[in-house]
Amino acid sequence: MANRISLARDLERGRAWFEARGKKMPTTKKEYDAFVKSEVEAARELGPLRNAIAMNSFLTGDSDKKNSLLYAYEPSQYEGRGRAAVAFGDPDTAHHVAVCVPGLGSQVSKIDEVGGDAAALYEASKRADPTHDRAVIAWQGYDAPQLGVEDPLGVAHQDKALAGAHLLNRDVSAIAATRAGAGKLTVVGHSYGSTTTGLALQRDGMGARIDQAVLLGSPGVGGSAKTVADLGMSGDRVFVGSASRDLVTTGFQYLGHDPANEDFGATRFDAESPDRKPAGASLQDHSRYYERVSEPAKPDQDKTGEASGSTGAGSKGQKQIEKYSESLYSMGMIATGRGGELEGEGLTAPGRKTHVVSTPHGGFTSSIDPEWQRHPERYKFKEPAR
């Protein structure tokens, strides 16, 4: 409640500033950016208003977002990039809790991105285990490296991940201490957020406070970890989603060991996008781990073996079904304590293999990914037994 009051105050101060000048306050980030582009000095006077507008716009979205909790809100932190957390469900009472840690470019003004990912995982968790309450937190709790001239070298170093790891461990420790649920507490780190998560496990002992970690599109687990044991975890507690065409995981392994490698010892799950390019790696696949789509219902069966059913009407009254990417489906299972069932559903993936290739001019390492040739699919959760 206190964070909602702070947000309301920021919005009211902004509204008063505009009214005093006979102007209407922007209601979207795009409108705000257009205004300050022509009124450069106004941005300094308006302070955290851009973050407040972005947060308010996100929280007044669909029903799940309207019912979400503004778990943390410090819009002036990190030179105005801010610090915040939004929870779908109540982390104090939910049976299962997951914390989503974003990566490069994330900040409070982009809460719709990490918040959208968390909302997607919340929905997948609800489908994977409809019998228990669950909560998913969009954690924009650290100063992530930014794109372009704002922070040109930040993503190439572990400094911000290390600082973020301490904050992540602190906040996760607080969640673990106050939650009443007996289900799984899971931390999901994407991209640079996976490095932050890896360092929190290595340097801060976060593994003692959580049940599971999920590393998505990882450029490396940070530090000196070479196996799951170096994270203080076992292979059945660390899950890795790493698309074979994800350019970050295949071409930017500068932040520690690749957790998708066979020798790391984690449980790798299928994470290929059905919309991936026919050949070659791309940055697009780096942002597809939380994908879900609505498709026209068909009388055939999907990969779960269940006949496709209706979840509502689409255009022209056509029945639709909700389908999830391999990655999001798997994460819904993992976050609700069903990670051990992935192998039985054909959703575990073999790890990458690294070979040293010798040539007359020296040697180099080459990585072979068995997932490269596999045809990816979308999944539909089975309806619970009645």
XYZ file of C-alpha atoms in Angstrom:
386
model
C 0.000 0.000 0.000
C 2.816 2.451 0.864
C 4.370 1.952 -2.581
C 1.038 2.605 -4.301
C 0.728 5.828 -2.257
C 4.222 6.902 -3.314
C 3.348 6.212 -6.950
C 0.130 8.234 -6.629
C 2.071 11.124 -5.120
C 4.591 11.138 -7.959
C 1.756 11.207 -10.471
C -0.034 13.988 -8.605
C 3.122 16.123 -8.420
C 3.568 15.667 -12.152
C -0.064 16.527 -12.824
C 0.240 19.717 -10.737
C 3.393 20.725 -12.633
C 1.594 20.454 -15.978
C -1.616 22.106 -14.767
C 0.368 25.084 -13.456
C 1.557 25.583 -17.019
C -1.811 25.037 -18.595
C -0.837 21.700 -20.096
C -2.207 18.182 -19.921
C 0.092 15.617 -18.315
C 1.242 12.789 -20.603
C -0.290 9.431 -19.786
C 2.164 7.227 -21.688
C 5.938 7.002 -21.851
C 5.823 7.878 -25.552
C 3.882 11.082 -24.867
C 6.256 12.002 -22.042
C 9.358 11.454 -24.199
C 7.877 13.577 -26.985
C 7.260 16.400 -24.512
C 10.695 16.474 -22.857
C 12.372 16.235 -26.250
C 11.155 19.770 -26.909
C 11.311 20.871 -23.256
C 14.736 19.563 -22.242
C 14.926 21.334 -18.864
C 11.541 19.947 -17.832
C 12.943 16.442 -17.329
C 15.081 17.660 -14.421
C 12.117 19.334 -12.750
C 9.790 16.400 -13.297
C 12.181 13.922 -11.658
C 10.770 10.374 -11.467
C 7.601 11.147 -13.441
C 8.686 9.056 -16.459
C 9.043 5.993 -14.236
C 5.751 6.771 -12.511
C 3.903 7.036 -15.833
C 5.404 3.759 -17.067
C 4.541 1.977 -13.818
C 1.010 3.351 -13.675
C 0.403 2.414 -17.311
C 1.556 -1.127 -16.589
C -0.466 -1.529 -13.394
C -3.689 -0.348 -15.020
C -3.505 -2.955 -17.782
C -5.413 -6.253 -17.820
C -7.054 -7.865 -14.786
C -3.926 -9.673 -13.549
C -1.978 -6.418 -13.597
C -4.724 -4.448 -11.884
C -4.679 -6.975 -9.043
C -0.893 -7.058 -8.776
C 1.115 -5.803 -5.803
C 3.627 -2.977 -6.124
C 6.155 -4.811 -4.015
C 8.940 -2.197 -4.245
C 9.071 1.296 -5.742
C 12.132 3.573 -5.663
C 11.924 5.512 -8.949
C 14.913 7.817 -8.304
C 17.477 5.088 -7.658
C 20.405 4.471 -10.035
C 20.477 7.952 -11.565
C 16.769 7.813 -12.320
C 16.666 4.334 -13.849
C 14.880 3.242 -10.700
C 14.309 0.154 -8.618
C 10.964 -1.650 -8.390
C 9.229 -4.989 -8.055
C 5.705 -6.006 -9.051
C 4.117 -9.206 -7.747
C 1.353 -11.173 -9.415
C -0.280 -13.006 -6.535
C 0.738 -12.584 -2.886
C 4.293 -13.842 -2.194
C 3.567 -14.027 1.538
C 0.731 -16.526 1.199
C 1.283 -18.241 -2.178
C 2.234 -21.910 -2.217
C 4.733 -21.421 -5.077
C 6.754 -18.218 -5.612
C 9.024 -17.297 -8.532
C 11.228 -14.225 -8.934
C 12.071 -13.028 -12.477
C 15.427 -11.231 -12.838
C 15.862 -9.272 -16.115
C 19.028 -8.418 -17.986
C 20.549 -5.860 -20.339
C 18.619 -2.627 -20.815
C 16.052 -3.263 -18.097
C 14.906 -0.383 -15.883
C 11.697 0.820 -14.232
C 10.574 2.772 -17.293
C 10.562 -0.589 -19.129
C 8.615 -2.438 -16.431
C 6.232 -3.653 -19.118
C 9.001 -5.959 -20.397
C 10.036 -7.787 -17.221
C 6.471 -7.380 -15.956
C 5.107 -8.968 -19.111
C 7.489 -11.903 -18.686
C 6.417 -12.359 -15.068
C 2.752 -12.175 -16.038
C 3.305 -14.859 -18.679
C 5.011 -17.135 -16.140
C 2.210 -16.468 -13.648
C -0.342 -17.627 -16.217
C 1.727 -20.694 -17.154
C 2.128 -21.583 -13.462
C -1.619 -21.293 -12.975
C -2.165 -23.741 -15.832
C 0.562 -26.111 -14.601
C -0.841 -26.282 -11.052
C -4.393 -24.910 -10.749
C -4.806 -26.423 -7.274
C -2.335 -24.134 -5.461
C -1.897 -20.375 -5.212
C 1.178 -18.998 -6.863
C 2.999 -15.657 -7.072
C 5.509 -14.371 -9.613
C 7.575 -11.261 -8.946
C 8.965 -9.009 -11.670
C 12.169 -7.920 -9.905
C 13.751 -4.776 -11.326
C 15.814 -4.537 -8.177
C 19.307 -3.781 -9.464
C 21.137 -1.400 -11.768
C 21.260 -3.481 -14.942
C 23.716 -2.499 -17.706
C 22.168 -0.317 -20.374
C 22.399 -0.131 -24.132
C 24.366 2.299 -26.275
C 26.181 5.393 -25.078
C 24.458 5.319 -21.685
C 26.539 2.335 -20.555
C 28.591 1.036 -23.520
C 30.774 -1.484 -21.654
C 28.587 -2.495 -18.710
C 27.289 -5.695 -20.264
C 30.820 -6.946 -20.947
C 31.733 -6.933 -17.254
C 30.367 -8.618 -14.138
C 30.499 -5.564 -11.851
C 26.787 -4.755 -12.047
C 25.874 -8.415 -11.816
C 27.922 -8.733 -8.638
C 26.311 -5.657 -7.080
C 22.908 -6.909 -8.207
C 23.601 -10.367 -6.755
C 23.867 -8.927 -3.238
C 20.560 -7.077 -3.659
C 18.864 -10.125 -5.166
C 20.010 -12.343 -2.303
C 18.807 -9.751 0.224
C 15.359 -9.475 -1.324
C 14.990 -13.212 -1.884
C 16.018 -13.815 1.737
C 13.233 -11.482 2.847
C 10.722 -13.315 0.657
C 11.870 -16.675 2.018
C 11.574 -15.444 5.596
C 8.028 -14.117 5.286
C 6.344 -16.587 2.945
C 3.994 -19.149 4.434
C 3.713 -21.440 1.402
C 5.372 -24.848 1.424
C 5.836 -25.065 -2.347
C 8.789 -24.078 -4.495
C 10.705 -20.806 -4.300
C 12.341 -20.311 -7.701
C 14.601 -17.589 -9.101
C 14.514 -17.145 -12.899
C 17.399 -15.134 -14.362
C 17.325 -14.088 -18.009
C 20.397 -12.966 -19.974
C 22.601 -10.730 -17.756
C 20.100 -11.551 -15.023
C 21.273 -15.178 -15.191
C 24.808 -13.980 -14.434
C 23.416 -11.959 -11.521
C 21.581 -15.061 -10.309
C 24.683 -17.235 -10.721
C 26.769 -14.819 -8.661
C 24.103 -14.638 -5.929
C 24.344 -18.419 -5.672
C 28.157 -18.465 -5.693
C 29.007 -15.434 -3.572
C 25.985 -14.992 -1.320
C 24.811 -18.541 -0.696
C 21.347 -17.881 -2.119
C 20.941 -21.594 -2.797
C 20.292 -22.133 0.907
C 17.176 -19.959 0.668
C 15.654 -21.090 -2.628
C 14.543 -24.420 -4.011
C 15.403 -23.923 -7.682
C 17.122 -21.636 -10.156
C 16.303 -21.223 -13.842
C 18.934 -19.688 -16.143
C 17.626 -18.399 -19.481
C 19.658 -17.260 -22.475
C 22.737 -17.063 -20.304
C 25.956 -15.337 -21.401
C 27.611 -17.165 -18.478
C 26.991 -17.910 -14.801
C 29.640 -15.476 -13.620
C 32.547 -15.939 -11.259
C 34.569 -19.123 -11.416
C 31.723 -21.677 -11.363
C 32.264 -24.622 -13.693
C 29.530 -26.951 -12.386
C 26.236 -26.757 -10.504
C 28.119 -27.791 -7.358
C 30.017 -24.481 -7.561
C 26.631 -22.761 -7.261
C 25.878 -24.718 -4.107
C 23.128 -26.572 -5.959
C 22.458 -29.999 -7.461
C 21.604 -30.735 -11.081
C 17.935 -31.349 -10.318
C 17.648 -27.864 -8.795
C 19.267 -25.859 -11.609
C 17.335 -25.680 -14.893
C 18.710 -24.127 -18.070
C 16.820 -22.813 -21.089
C 19.196 -21.976 -23.908
C 18.004 -21.770 -27.504
C 20.472 -23.063 -30.069
C 19.879 -19.985 -32.279
C 20.146 -17.445 -29.419
C 23.068 -15.230 -30.429
C 23.815 -14.263 -26.818
C 24.274 -17.842 -25.628
C 26.180 -18.922 -28.727
C 28.286 -15.864 -29.509
C 28.658 -13.892 -26.270
C 29.965 -16.323 -23.657
C 32.170 -13.777 -21.873
C 30.576 -13.797 -18.427
C 31.561 -17.207 -17.154
C 30.845 -20.830 -17.956
C 27.927 -21.721 -20.222
C 25.351 -23.489 -17.981
C 23.891 -25.218 -21.066
C 27.109 -27.194 -21.521
C 26.887 -30.886 -20.761
C 29.744 -30.682 -18.277
C 27.961 -28.080 -16.126
C 25.534 -30.701 -14.825
C 22.279 -28.729 -14.880
C 18.930 -29.944 -16.225
C 18.568 -28.408 -19.657
C 15.042 -28.121 -21.028
C 13.752 -27.532 -24.564
C 13.723 -23.817 -25.314
C 13.647 -23.501 -29.101
C 11.265 -20.994 -30.660
C 8.893 -22.351 -33.320
C 9.447 -19.017 -35.113
C 13.224 -19.283 -35.223
C 15.060 -18.632 -38.475
C 15.808 -21.648 -40.707
C 19.528 -21.101 -40.254
C 21.866 -18.913 -38.289
C 21.719 -17.396 -34.821
C 19.831 -14.182 -34.066
C 19.086 -11.787 -31.246
C 15.358 -12.395 -31.742
C 15.572 -15.823 -30.147
C 17.123 -14.212 -27.078
C 13.773 -12.559 -26.326
C 11.420 -15.475 -27.025
C 11.681 -17.542 -23.863
C 8.374 -16.274 -22.432
C 6.298 -16.582 -25.621
C 2.677 -17.724 -25.722
C 0.155 -17.526 -28.533
C -3.516 -18.123 -29.198
C -4.155 -20.492 -32.088
C -7.330 -21.689 -33.797
C -8.557 -24.889 -32.192
C -8.023 -28.041 -34.252
C -9.463 -31.523 -33.850
C -6.013 -33.113 -33.865
C -3.768 -33.671 -30.880
C -0.925 -31.534 -29.642
C 2.333 -32.902 -28.242
C 0.796 -33.458 -24.791
C -1.383 -36.135 -26.392
C -4.573 -34.277 -25.539
C -7.158 -33.316 -28.141
C -7.104 -29.569 -28.711
C -9.962 -27.887 -26.891
C -11.531 -24.454 -26.678
C -10.415 -21.655 -24.400
C -12.591 -18.978 -25.921
C -13.623 -17.420 -29.197
C -11.258 -15.731 -31.567
C -11.971 -13.706 -34.687
C -15.312 -14.461 -36.325
C -16.231 -16.695 -33.397
C -13.523 -19.241 -34.124
C -12.520 -21.211 -31.048
C -9.008 -20.567 -29.763
C -6.537 -22.460 -27.618
C -3.698 -20.987 -25.601
C -0.323 -22.493 -26.474
C 3.046 -21.903 -24.897
C 6.589 -21.991 -26.163
C 8.628 -24.975 -25.057
C 10.470 -22.705 -22.671
C 7.450 -21.076 -21.017
C 5.620 -24.397 -20.743
C 8.682 -25.922 -19.077
C 9.079 -22.983 -16.706
C 5.437 -23.250 -15.666
C 6.109 -26.874 -14.767
C 9.355 -26.056 -12.958
C 7.931 -23.147 -10.963
C 5.173 -25.371 -9.600
C 7.453 -28.205 -8.545
C 6.888 -30.399 -11.597
C 10.362 -30.093 -13.101
C 10.910 -33.787 -12.566
C 8.124 -34.500 -15.073
C 9.823 -32.720 -17.982
C 11.804 -35.761 -19.062
C 8.635 -37.873 -19.213
C 7.051 -35.265 -21.494
C 10.074 -35.225 -23.783
C 11.070 -31.721 -22.749
C 14.593 -32.246 -21.463
C 17.432 -31.412 -23.815
C 20.991 -32.759 -24.052
C 23.717 -30.302 -23.124
C 26.053 -28.623 -25.558
C 29.361 -30.362 -26.166
C 32.610 -28.454 -26.475
C 35.453 -29.898 -28.529
C 38.990 -28.719 -29.119
C 39.777 -28.693 -32.826
C 43.452 -28.921 -33.776
C 44.810 -27.305 -36.933
C 48.347 -26.807 -38.290
C 48.119 -23.232 -37.000
C 46.908 -24.088 -33.502
C 43.710 -25.174 -31.783
C 40.312 -23.654 -31.115
C 37.184 -24.735 -29.290
C 33.984 -25.615 -31.100
C 30.562 -26.076 -29.533
C 28.066 -28.588 -30.889
C 24.425 -28.141 -29.910
C 22.167 -31.205 -30.447
C 19.138 -28.890 -30.305
C 20.088 -27.199 -33.581
C 18.439 -29.850 -35.769
C 15.356 -30.555 -33.650
C 11.962 -29.268 -34.775
C 10.457 -27.070 -32.014
C 6.804 -27.176 -30.999
C 4.231 -25.314 -28.924
C 2.480 -26.863 -25.963
C -0.945 -26.773 -24.368
C -1.458 -27.545 -20.691
C -3.835 -30.374 -20.006
C -7.048 -29.513 -18.230
C -7.032 -30.746 -14.588
C -8.925 -33.942 -13.837
C -12.414 -33.315 -12.533
